[in-house]
Amino acid sequence: MTSTGIRLHAPAPGWSIPADVVVVGSGVAGLTAALRCEAAGLTTVVVTKARLDDGSTRWAQGGIAAALGDGDTPEQHRDDTLVAGAGLCDEDAVRLLVTEGPDAVRRLIATGARFDTDDAGSIELTREGGHHRRRIAHAGGDATGAEISRALVDAVRARGLRTIENALVLDLLTDAEGRTAGVTLHVMGEGQHDGVGAVHAPAVVLATGGMGQVFSATTNPSVSTGDGVALALRAGAEVSDLEFVQFHPTVLFLGPDAEGQQPLVSEAVRGEGAHLVDADGVRFMVGQHELAELAPRDIVAKGITRRMQEVGAEHMYLDARHFGAHMWEHRFPTILAACRAHGIDPVTEPIPVAPAAHYASGGVRTDDRGRSTVPGLYACGEVACSGVHGANRLASNSLLEGLVYAERLAADIAAEHTANGAHTRVPAPVPHSGTPTHPLLAPEDRLAVQRIMTEGAGVLRSAGSLERAARRLAELHIRASDALDGEGKTAEPGVDTWEATNLLDVARVLVAAAALREETRGCHWREDHADRDDVHWRRHLVVTLRADRSLAVRTTESADFPPTR
């Protein structure tokens, strides 16, 4: 691994604190990793962009998948995951997920998470798309993420872990040997720390979530701007599979010009028997797949998009009027409230839905211990690419992946700490340079990036659309670079410009990978290459950033990832 030497233009850190490990992110992956590291005796600091409970995890409606029910097995869960992944899952990674998953869920329950149970006290399980068994545990009906977040946040506070909230991570620090030495970050607002500072630590865990804000319409919160992937790229780490962005099929349609975070209508609604219909009430998914509305998400998203094109409509409908008021109020209270807040009553009328960006199956490439290609830099959860999801994530595997791989990387960090002695020194980072090496985008360019990506790299892609997207992104990149003169003059550093720059970084990688992958596979749909091509493309695209900020792309030899070390 060779460092790029690229850092965002930012003031030099004005303060620093030492730690054994710094965890960036406070979703299920980040907080699980932090709790396990703290339990192993490591001095752990949690850095999060907003409040502790404000990440993507809290928005998860459906639940967490694990082979917990009678008659279900890890092998059946594995098979469903492999089918959804469309030939690109790393089978060893999937095997770890499904075999360690049930016990990981039980440990989550022991931490304090309360899942819905039946009259006998057993965990109540439901089905979602791509699953042949009822294996989705849920909480509060459709508020699973909020309950998991509550339990983990309570545990973190009860154990007194040091946390830095409202902090945007900027760049990885490295020592003279190129090993991880911590992160720089900017703390927004009042608190113990303010402005740009640093946490010095020999281990950094990225658990920053997704990058859905790279598109105009997404289910992701506003904080999901790809910060972790962008940081890893600048640090010289490999990223993979960024072309596989899952568009959730059923997002509440708020109009053709709606932008930002959109309300999700959980897959669990279809799992309980809701039907997808067009304006004439025709169930168009019947006959397209053996599971109809419960087919894997990429198939349902494509089915909706095709029907929209056929009839010239901007959306389809999800019809669950047959549930009745009682079921809506008790099983899906959050979705019911969101629909009614926008003037739609699903008890009496179908819900208008359309696909929107939802989940990044790709990210920072990691091994089965969460290790990236940069020594000391780990990643877990949506920011990581562990090989579990392949070309399309199976519904409700994301929370499980966050749990399982967070525990695995925490164990590796603890083992490294023990191997290096109980008093592992805090590494000395290479001094901060005052000269910016990465131009910053103007804040208003964020909207430009989002519109470029939605138009050119959304649900439907082609060589033409991707070429246009790449050209327009390059124009933004060049314009920002031209503003960077010998004096280091660029857009003013700040949260808006840093986020816009991160979005451009991940957008460039996504479009480059999508243009190279000339096939349709999973959630990557090329209109000009409609078929899956296992001969040429049953492999991964791995991308790194060169020192001149150009992209280097290579392919793996198979669907299994090579070692990171």
Coordinates of C-alpha atoms in Angstrom, one line a residue:
M1 CA 0.0 0.0 0.0
T2 CA 1.3 3.4 -1.0
S3 CA -0.1 6.6 0.6
T4 CA -1.5 9.1 -1.9
G5 CA -0.4 12.1 0.3
I6 CA -3.8 13.7 -0.5
R7 CA -5.6 15.5 2.3
L8 CA -8.6 17.8 2.3
H9 CA -7.8 21.5 2.6
A10 CA -8.4 22.2 6.3
P11 CA -6.8 24.1 9.1
A12 CA -4.1 22.3 11.1
P13 CA -5.5 20.4 14.2
G14 CA -5.7 22.7 17.1
W15 CA -6.2 20.0 19.7
S16 CA -5.6 16.2 20.0
I17 CA -6.4 13.3 22.3
P18 CA -4.8 9.9 22.5
A19 CA -6.6 6.5 22.3
D20 CA -6.0 2.9 21.5
V21 CA -8.8 2.9 18.9
V22 CA -11.0 5.5 17.4
V23 CA -14.4 4.4 15.9
V24 CA -15.9 6.8 13.4
G25 CA -19.7 6.3 13.2
S26 CA -22.4 5.4 15.7
G27 CA -24.7 3.0 13.9
V28 CA -25.0 -0.7 14.7
A29 CA -21.5 -1.4 13.3
G30 CA -19.7 1.5 15.0
L31 CA -21.2 1.1 18.4
T32 CA -20.9 -2.7 18.5
A33 CA -17.2 -2.3 17.6
A34 CA -16.7 0.3 20.2
L35 CA -18.4 -1.7 23.0
R36 CA -16.3 -4.8 22.1
C37 CA -13.1 -2.8 22.0
E38 CA -13.9 -1.2 25.4
A39 CA -14.8 -4.6 26.9
A40 CA -11.3 -5.8 25.8
G41 CA -9.7 -3.0 27.8
L42 CA -8.9 -0.7 25.0
T43 CA -9.2 3.1 25.4
T44 CA -11.9 3.7 22.8
V45 CA -13.2 7.0 21.4
V46 CA -16.3 7.2 19.3
V47 CA -16.6 10.0 16.8
T48 CA -19.9 10.6 15.1
K49 CA -21.1 13.2 12.6
A50 CA -24.3 14.1 14.3
R51 CA -25.7 12.8 17.6
L52 CA -25.0 9.2 18.7
D53 CA -28.4 8.0 17.6
D54 CA -28.6 10.0 14.3
G55 CA -27.1 7.6 11.7
S56 CA -28.6 5.2 9.2
T57 CA -29.3 2.4 11.7
R58 CA -32.2 4.3 13.3
W59 CA -34.0 4.5 10.0
A60 CA -34.0 0.7 9.4
Q61 CA -37.6 -0.4 9.4
G62 CA -37.6 -4.0 8.3
G63 CA -35.4 -5.8 10.8
I64 CA -32.4 -8.1 11.1
A65 CA -32.0 -11.4 9.3
A66 CA -30.7 -14.5 11.1
A67 CA -31.6 -18.2 11.1
L68 CA -33.4 -18.1 14.5
G69 CA -36.7 -19.9 13.5
D70 CA -37.8 -23.5 13.7
G71 CA -36.7 -25.3 10.5
D72 CA -34.4 -22.6 9.4
T73 CA -30.7 -23.1 9.1
P74 CA -27.6 -21.0 8.3
E75 CA -27.2 -23.0 5.1
Q76 CA -30.6 -21.8 3.9
H77 CA -29.8 -18.3 4.8
R78 CA -26.5 -18.6 3.0
D79 CA -28.3 -19.9 -0.2
D80 CA -30.7 -17.0 -0.2
T81 CA -27.8 -14.5 0.3
L82 CA -25.8 -16.0 -2.6
V83 CA -28.8 -15.9 -5.0
A84 CA -29.5 -12.2 -4.2
G85 CA -25.7 -11.5 -4.6
A86 CA -26.0 -12.6 -8.3
G87 CA -22.7 -14.6 -8.4
L88 CA -20.5 -12.0 -6.8
C89 CA -20.6 -12.8 -3.1
D90 CA -17.5 -14.0 -1.4
E91 CA -18.8 -17.4 -0.2
D92 CA -16.4 -17.6 2.8
A93 CA -17.6 -14.1 3.9
V94 CA -21.3 -15.2 3.6
R95 CA -20.6 -18.4 5.5
L96 CA -19.2 -16.4 8.4
L97 CA -22.1 -14.0 8.4
V98 CA -24.9 -16.7 8.5
T99 CA -23.1 -19.0 11.0
E100 CA -22.1 -16.3 13.5
G101 CA -25.2 -14.3 12.9
P102 CA -27.7 -16.0 15.3
D103 CA -25.3 -15.7 18.3
A104 CA -24.5 -12.2 17.4
V105 CA -28.2 -11.3 17.5
R106 CA -28.5 -13.0 20.9
R107 CA -25.6 -10.9 22.2
L108 CA -27.4 -7.8 20.9
I109 CA -30.5 -8.9 22.9
A110 CA -28.2 -9.4 26.0
T111 CA -27.0 -5.8 25.4
G112 CA -30.6 -4.6 25.8
A113 CA -32.3 -4.7 22.4
R114 CA -35.9 -5.8 22.7
F115 CA -37.4 -7.5 19.7
D116 CA -41.1 -8.2 19.1
T117 CA -42.3 -11.5 20.5
D118 CA -45.3 -13.7 20.1
D119 CA -47.7 -14.8 22.9
A120 CA -45.3 -17.6 23.9
G121 CA -42.4 -15.2 24.3
S122 CA -40.5 -16.3 21.2
I123 CA -39.0 -13.8 18.8
E124 CA -41.6 -13.0 16.1
L125 CA -40.1 -13.5 12.6
T126 CA -41.3 -12.2 9.3
R127 CA -40.3 -12.5 5.6
E128 CA -38.8 -10.0 3.2
G129 CA -37.8 -10.1 -0.5
G130 CA -35.4 -12.9 -1.4
H131 CA -35.9 -14.9 1.8
H132 CA -37.6 -18.3 1.5
R133 CA -38.0 -18.5 5.3
R134 CA -39.4 -16.2 8.0
R135 CA -36.1 -15.1 9.6
I136 CA -36.5 -11.3 10.0
A137 CA -36.6 -10.2 13.7
H138 CA -38.2 -6.8 14.1
A139 CA -38.9 -4.4 17.0
G140 CA -41.7 -1.9 17.5
G141 CA -43.4 -3.2 14.4
D142 CA -41.4 -1.3 11.9
A143 CA -38.9 0.6 14.2
T144 CA -36.2 -2.1 14.4
G145 CA -33.3 0.3 13.7
A146 CA -34.5 2.8 16.3
E147 CA -34.7 0.1 19.0
I148 CA -31.2 -1.3 18.1
S149 CA -29.8 2.2 18.2
R150 CA -31.4 2.9 21.5
A151 CA -30.0 -0.2 23.1
L152 CA -26.5 0.4 21.9
V153 CA -26.4 4.1 22.7
D154 CA -27.7 3.3 26.2
A155 CA -24.9 0.7 26.6
V156 CA -22.2 3.1 25.4
R157 CA -23.4 5.8 27.8
A158 CA -23.7 3.3 30.7
R159 CA -20.1 2.2 30.2
G160 CA -18.9 5.8 29.9
L161 CA -17.2 5.6 26.6
R162 CA -15.7 8.8 25.4
T163 CA -17.7 10.2 22.5
I164 CA -17.3 13.2 20.2
E165 CA -20.6 14.2 18.6
N166 CA -21.3 16.6 15.7
A167 CA -17.8 15.8 14.3
L168 CA -17.1 15.3 10.6
V169 CA -14.0 13.1 10.1
L170 CA -11.6 14.6 7.5
D171 CA -8.6 12.5 6.8
L172 CA -6.5 9.5 8.1
L173 CA -3.3 10.3 9.9
T174 CA -0.3 8.0 9.2
D175 CA 3.1 7.6 10.8
A176 CA 6.5 7.6 9.0
E177 CA 6.0 3.9 8.1
G178 CA 2.6 4.4 6.5
R179 CA 0.6 2.8 9.4
T180 CA -2.5 4.3 10.8
A181 CA -2.0 7.0 13.4
G182 CA -5.5 8.4 13.9
V183 CA -7.8 10.8 12.2
T184 CA -8.4 14.6 11.8
L185 CA -11.9 15.8 12.4
H186 CA -13.9 19.0 12.6
V187 CA -16.2 19.5 15.6
M188 CA -19.3 21.6 14.8
G189 CA -20.9 23.7 17.4
E190 CA -20.2 24.0 21.1
G191 CA -18.7 21.2 23.2
Q192 CA -15.6 20.1 24.9
H193 CA -13.8 20.4 21.6
D194 CA -14.4 22.8 18.7
G195 CA -12.9 23.3 15.3
V196 CA -10.4 21.0 13.7
G197 CA -8.6 18.5 15.9
A198 CA -7.2 15.0 15.9
V199 CA -7.5 11.7 17.7
H200 CA -4.2 9.9 17.7
A201 CA -4.6 6.1 17.7
P202 CA -2.9 3.0 16.1
A203 CA -6.3 1.6 15.0
V204 CA -9.1 3.4 13.2
V205 CA -12.5 1.9 12.5
L206 CA -14.6 3.4 9.8
A207 CA -18.3 2.8 10.4
T208 CA -19.5 5.9 8.6
G209 CA -22.5 4.3 6.8
G210 CA -23.5 4.9 3.2
M211 CA -23.3 7.4 0.4
G212 CA -27.0 7.7 -0.6
Q213 CA -26.8 11.5 -0.7
V214 CA -24.8 11.2 -4.0
F215 CA -28.2 10.8 -5.6
S216 CA -31.0 13.4 -5.6
A217 CA -33.6 11.1 -4.0
T218 CA -32.5 8.6 -1.3
T219 CA -33.7 6.9 1.8
N220 CA -30.5 7.8 3.5
P221 CA -30.2 10.7 6.1
S222 CA -28.4 13.9 5.2
V223 CA -25.2 12.8 6.9
S224 CA -24.7 9.9 4.4
T225 CA -22.2 11.7 2.1
G226 CA -19.7 8.9 1.6
D227 CA -17.2 10.4 4.0
G228 CA -15.6 7.1 5.0
V229 CA -15.1 5.9 1.5
A230 CA -13.6 9.2 0.4
L231 CA -11.3 9.3 3.4
A232 CA -10.1 5.7 2.6
L233 CA -9.5 6.6 -1.1
R234 CA -7.3 9.6 -0.1
A235 CA -5.4 7.4 2.4
G236 CA -4.6 4.9 -0.5
A237 CA -7.0 2.2 0.5
E238 CA -8.7 0.0 -2.1
V239 CA -12.5 0.3 -2.6
S240 CA -14.6 -2.1 -4.5
D241 CA -18.1 -2.8 -5.9
L242 CA -19.2 0.9 -5.8
E243 CA -21.2 0.4 -9.0
F244 CA -23.7 -1.8 -7.0
V245 CA -26.0 0.7 -5.4
Q246 CA -29.3 -0.8 -4.3
F247 CA -32.3 1.2 -5.2
H248 CA -35.1 0.3 -2.7
P249 CA -38.2 -0.5 -4.8
T250 CA -40.8 1.0 -2.6
V251 CA -40.0 4.6 -1.5
L252 CA -42.9 6.9 -0.9
F253 CA -43.3 9.0 -4.1
L254 CA -43.4 12.7 -3.2
G255 CA -43.3 14.1 -6.7
P256 CA -40.9 14.2 -9.6
D257 CA -38.9 17.1 -8.1
A258 CA -38.5 15.7 -4.6
E259 CA -34.9 15.7 -3.4
G260 CA -33.0 14.6 -0.3
Q261 CA -34.2 11.9 2.2
Q262 CA -37.5 10.2 1.2
P263 CA -39.7 8.1 3.4
L264 CA -39.1 4.3 3.0
V265 CA -42.0 1.8 2.8
S266 CA -40.4 -1.3 4.3
E267 CA -40.0 -4.5 2.4
A268 CA -41.7 -6.1 5.4
V269 CA -45.0 -4.5 4.1
R270 CA -44.7 -6.8 1.0
G271 CA -43.6 -9.6 3.3
E272 CA -46.9 -9.4 5.1
G273 CA -48.9 -9.6 1.8
A274 CA -49.0 -6.1 0.2
H275 CA -49.3 -6.1 -3.6
L276 CA -47.5 -4.0 -6.2
V277 CA -50.0 -2.7 -8.8
D278 CA -50.3 -0.1 -11.5
A279 CA -52.9 2.6 -11.8
D280 CA -55.4 0.0 -13.2
G281 CA -54.8 -2.4 -10.3
V282 CA -52.8 -4.9 -12.3
R283 CA -50.2 -6.9 -10.2
F284 CA -47.4 -6.6 -12.7
M285 CA -44.8 -8.6 -10.7
V286 CA -46.8 -11.8 -11.0
G287 CA -45.1 -14.0 -13.6
Q288 CA -41.8 -12.0 -13.5
H289 CA -40.3 -14.1 -10.6
E290 CA -41.4 -17.0 -8.6
L291 CA -41.6 -14.8 -5.5
A292 CA -43.5 -12.0 -7.3
E293 CA -43.4 -8.9 -5.0
L294 CA -41.0 -10.7 -2.7
A295 CA -38.3 -11.2 -5.4
P296 CA -34.8 -9.7 -4.5
R297 CA -34.8 -5.9 -4.5
D298 CA -33.0 -5.4 -7.8
I299 CA -35.7 -7.5 -9.6
V300 CA -38.5 -5.6 -8.0
A301 CA -36.9 -2.2 -8.7
K302 CA -36.4 -3.2 -12.3
G303 CA -40.0 -4.5 -12.5
I304 CA -41.4 -1.2 -11.2
T305 CA -39.2 0.9 -13.5
R306 CA -40.1 -1.2 -16.6
R307 CA -43.8 -0.8 -15.8
M308 CA -43.4 2.9 -15.3
Q309 CA -41.8 3.1 -18.7
E310 CA -44.5 0.9 -20.4
V311 CA -47.4 3.0 -19.1
G312 CA -45.7 6.4 -19.0
A313 CA -46.1 6.8 -15.2
E314 CA -43.9 8.5 -12.6
H315 CA -44.7 5.9 -10.0
M316 CA -46.5 2.6 -9.2
Y317 CA -48.6 1.7 -6.2
L318 CA -48.3 -0.6 -3.1
D319 CA -51.7 -1.8 -2.1
A320 CA -52.2 -3.0 1.4
R321 CA -55.7 -1.9 2.1
H322 CA -56.6 -5.4 3.0
F323 CA -54.4 -5.2 6.1
G324 CA -57.1 -3.1 7.8
A325 CA -56.5 -0.3 10.3
H326 CA -55.5 -2.6 13.2
M327 CA -52.7 -4.2 11.4
W328 CA -51.4 -0.9 10.0
E329 CA -51.5 0.7 13.5
H330 CA -49.7 -2.1 15.3
R331 CA -47.4 -3.7 12.7
F332 CA -46.4 -0.6 10.7
P333 CA -47.0 2.5 12.9
T334 CA -44.0 4.4 11.6
I335 CA -44.9 3.9 7.9
L336 CA -48.5 4.7 8.6
A337 CA -47.6 8.0 10.3
A338 CA -45.2 8.9 7.5
C339 CA -47.8 8.3 4.8
R340 CA -50.5 10.2 6.6
A341 CA -48.1 13.1 7.1
H342 CA -47.9 13.4 3.4
G343 CA -51.6 13.1 2.9
I344 CA -51.9 9.4 2.0
D345 CA -53.9 6.9 4.1
P346 CA -52.8 3.4 3.3
V347 CA -55.8 2.0 5.2
T348 CA -58.0 3.3 2.5
E349 CA -55.9 4.0 -0.6
P350 CA -52.8 2.5 -2.3
I351 CA -49.4 4.1 -1.6
P352 CA -47.6 5.7 -4.5
V353 CA -44.1 4.3 -4.7
A354 CA -41.0 4.5 -6.8
P355 CA -37.4 3.3 -6.5
A356 CA -34.8 5.5 -4.7
A357 CA -31.1 5.1 -3.8
H358 CA -31.0 3.0 -0.6
Y359 CA -27.8 1.0 0.1
A360 CA -24.2 0.7 -1.1
S361 CA -23.2 -2.9 -1.5
G362 CA -19.6 -1.7 -2.2
G363 CA -17.2 0.3 -0.1
V364 CA -13.8 0.0 1.5
R365 CA -12.4 -3.4 0.7
T366 CA -11.9 -5.5 3.8
D367 CA -11.1 -9.1 4.8
D368 CA -12.9 -11.4 7.3
R369 CA -11.4 -9.4 10.2
G370 CA -12.5 -6.0 8.9
R371 CA -9.0 -5.0 7.8
S372 CA -8.5 -2.7 4.9
T373 CA -5.4 -2.6 2.7
V374 CA -4.0 0.2 4.9
P375 CA -2.3 -1.2 8.0
G376 CA -4.4 -0.2 11.1
L377 CA -7.4 1.0 9.1
Y378 CA -10.6 -1.1 9.6
A379 CA -14.1 -0.8 8.2
C380 CA -17.4 -2.4 8.9
G381 CA -21.1 -1.9 8.1
E382 CA -22.3 -0.1 4.9
V383 CA -19.0 1.7 4.4
A384 CA -17.2 -1.6 4.0
C385 CA -17.1 -4.1 1.2
S386 CA -16.6 -7.4 3.0
G387 CA -17.8 -9.5 0.1
V388 CA -21.1 -10.5 1.8
H389 CA -23.5 -8.6 -0.4
G390 CA -22.0 -9.2 -3.9
A391 CA -24.0 -7.4 -6.6
N392 CA -27.1 -6.9 -4.5
R393 CA -27.7 -7.0 -0.7
L394 CA -30.3 -9.5 0.6
A395 CA -33.0 -7.7 2.6
S396 CA -32.1 -7.2 6.3
N397 CA -28.6 -8.6 6.0
S398 CA -27.1 -5.1 6.6
L399 CA -27.7 -4.9 10.3
L400 CA -26.5 -8.5 10.7
E401 CA -23.3 -7.7 8.8
G402 CA -22.7 -4.7 11.0
L403 CA -23.0 -6.9 14.1
V404 CA -20.9 -9.8 12.9
Y405 CA -18.0 -8.0 11.3
A406 CA -17.8 -5.3 14.0
E407 CA -17.3 -8.1 16.6
R408 CA -14.7 -9.7 14.3
L409 CA -12.7 -6.6 13.8
A410 CA -12.8 -5.7 17.5
A411 CA -11.4 -9.1 18.3
D412 CA -8.6 -8.5 15.8
I413 CA -7.8 -5.0 17.2
A414 CA -7.7 -6.5 20.7
A415 CA -5.4 -9.3 19.6
E416 CA -3.0 -6.8 17.9
H417 CA -3.0 -4.7 21.0
T418 CA -2.1 -7.8 23.2
A419 CA 0.5 -8.9 20.8
N420 CA 2.2 -5.5 20.8
G421 CA 2.1 -5.3 24.6
A422 CA -0.2 -3.8 27.1
H423 CA 1.3 -0.3 26.6
T424 CA 1.1 0.1 22.9
R425 CA 2.5 3.5 22.1
V426 CA 0.3 6.1 20.4
P427 CA 1.9 6.6 17.0
A428 CA 3.4 9.9 16.0
P429 CA 1.6 11.1 12.8
V430 CA 3.4 12.7 9.9
P431 CA 3.2 16.5 10.5
H432 CA 0.2 18.2 8.9
S433 CA 1.0 20.2 5.8
G434 CA -0.5 23.6 5.4
T435 CA -0.6 23.2 1.6
P436 CA -3.9 21.7 0.3
T437 CA -3.5 18.8 -2.0
H438 CA -7.2 18.2 -2.7
P439 CA -9.3 21.1 -4.2
L440 CA -12.7 21.7 -2.5
L441 CA -16.0 21.9 -4.3
A442 CA -18.2 24.9 -3.8
P443 CA -21.3 24.1 -1.6
E444 CA -23.7 24.6 -4.5
D445 CA -21.9 21.9 -6.5
R446 CA -23.4 19.2 -4.2
L447 CA -26.8 19.6 -5.9
A448 CA -25.0 19.4 -9.3
V449 CA -23.3 16.1 -8.3
Q450 CA -26.6 14.6 -7.2
R451 CA -28.5 15.5 -10.4
I452 CA -25.7 14.3 -12.6
M453 CA -25.7 10.9 -10.7
T454 CA -29.5 10.5 -10.8
E455 CA -29.7 11.3 -14.5
G456 CA -26.7 9.2 -15.6
A457 CA -26.1 6.5 -13.0
G458 CA -29.5 5.8 -11.4
V459 CA -31.6 2.7 -11.7
L460 CA -31.1 2.6 -15.5
R461 CA -27.6 3.0 -17.0
S462 CA -26.0 2.9 -20.4
A463 CA -22.7 3.7 -22.0
G464 CA -24.1 7.1 -23.1
S465 CA -25.6 8.1 -19.8
L466 CA -22.4 7.1 -17.9
E467 CA -20.2 8.9 -20.4
R468 CA -22.2 12.1 -19.9
A469 CA -22.1 11.7 -16.2
A470 CA -18.3 11.1 -16.2
R471 CA -17.7 14.2 -18.4
R472 CA -19.9 16.4 -16.2
L473 CA -18.2 15.2 -13.0
A474 CA -14.8 15.7 -14.6
E475 CA -15.8 19.3 -15.4
L476 CA -16.6 19.9 -11.7
H477 CA -13.3 18.3 -10.7
I478 CA -11.3 20.3 -13.2
R479 CA -13.0 23.6 -12.2
A480 CA -12.2 23.0 -8.6
S481 CA -8.6 22.0 -9.5
D482 CA -8.1 25.2 -11.6
A483 CA -9.1 27.2 -8.5
L484 CA -6.2 25.6 -6.6
D485 CA -3.3 27.8 -7.5
G486 CA 0.3 27.9 -6.2
E487 CA -0.8 29.8 -3.1
G488 CA -3.2 26.9 -2.1
K489 CA -6.3 29.0 -2.8
T490 CA -9.4 26.9 -3.1
A491 CA -13.0 27.0 -1.9
E492 CA -13.2 27.9 1.8
P493 CA -12.9 24.8 4.0
G494 CA -16.1 24.0 5.9
V495 CA -18.6 21.2 6.3
D496 CA -20.5 22.1 3.1
T497 CA -17.4 22.1 1.0
W498 CA -15.9 19.0 2.6
E499 CA -19.2 17.0 2.1
A500 CA -19.5 18.2 -1.5
T501 CA -15.9 17.1 -2.2
N502 CA -16.5 13.7 -0.7
L503 CA -19.6 13.2 -2.8
L504 CA -17.7 14.0 -5.9
D505 CA -14.9 11.6 -5.0
V506 CA -17.3 8.6 -4.5
A507 CA -19.4 9.6 -7.6
R508 CA -16.3 9.5 -9.8
V509 CA -15.4 6.0 -8.6
L510 CA -19.0 4.8 -9.0
V511 CA -19.4 6.1 -12.5
A512 CA -16.0 4.8 -13.6
A513 CA -16.8 1.3 -12.3
A514 CA -20.3 1.3 -13.8
A515 CA -19.0 2.3 -17.2
L516 CA -16.4 -0.5 -17.2
R517 CA -18.9 -3.2 -16.1
E518 CA -20.6 -4.0 -19.4
E519 CA -23.3 -6.3 -18.2
T520 CA -26.4 -6.3 -16.1
R521 CA -25.9 -7.9 -12.7
G522 CA -27.7 -7.5 -9.4
C523 CA -28.5 -3.8 -8.9
H524 CA -26.3 -2.7 -11.8
W525 CA -28.6 -2.4 -14.8
R526 CA -27.1 -1.6 -18.1
E527 CA -29.7 -1.0 -20.8
D528 CA -27.1 -1.6 -23.5
H529 CA -25.8 -4.8 -22.0
A530 CA -29.0 -6.5 -20.8
D531 CA -27.5 -9.9 -19.9
R532 CA -25.3 -11.2 -17.1
D533 CA -21.8 -12.1 -18.4
D534 CA -20.2 -14.6 -16.0
V535 CA -17.3 -15.3 -18.4
H536 CA -16.0 -11.8 -18.3
W537 CA -17.5 -10.1 -15.3
R538 CA -17.9 -12.6 -12.5
R539 CA -15.2 -10.7 -10.7
H540 CA -14.8 -7.4 -8.8
L541 CA -13.6 -4.0 -9.8
V542 CA -11.1 -2.6 -7.3
V543 CA -10.3 1.1 -7.4
T544 CA -7.6 3.2 -5.8
L545 CA -6.8 6.9 -6.0
R546 CA -3.4 8.0 -7.5
A547 CA -1.3 10.9 -6.1
D548 CA -2.5 13.0 -9.1
R549 CA -6.1 12.3 -8.1
S550 CA -6.7 10.1 -11.1
L551 CA -8.3 6.7 -10.6
A552 CA -6.6 3.3 -11.0
V553 CA -9.0 0.4 -11.7
R554 CA -8.2 -3.3 -11.7
T555 CA -10.3 -6.5 -11.7
T556 CA -10.0 -9.5 -9.3
E557 CA -9.4 -13.0 -10.7
S558 CA -12.7 -14.4 -9.3
A559 CA -15.7 -13.5 -7.2
D560 CA -13.6 -14.2 -4.0
F561 CA -11.6 -11.2 -2.9
P562 CA -7.8 -11.6 -2.6
P563 CA -6.2 -11.0 0.9
T564 CA -5.9 -7.4 2.0
R565 CA -2.5 -8.0 3.6

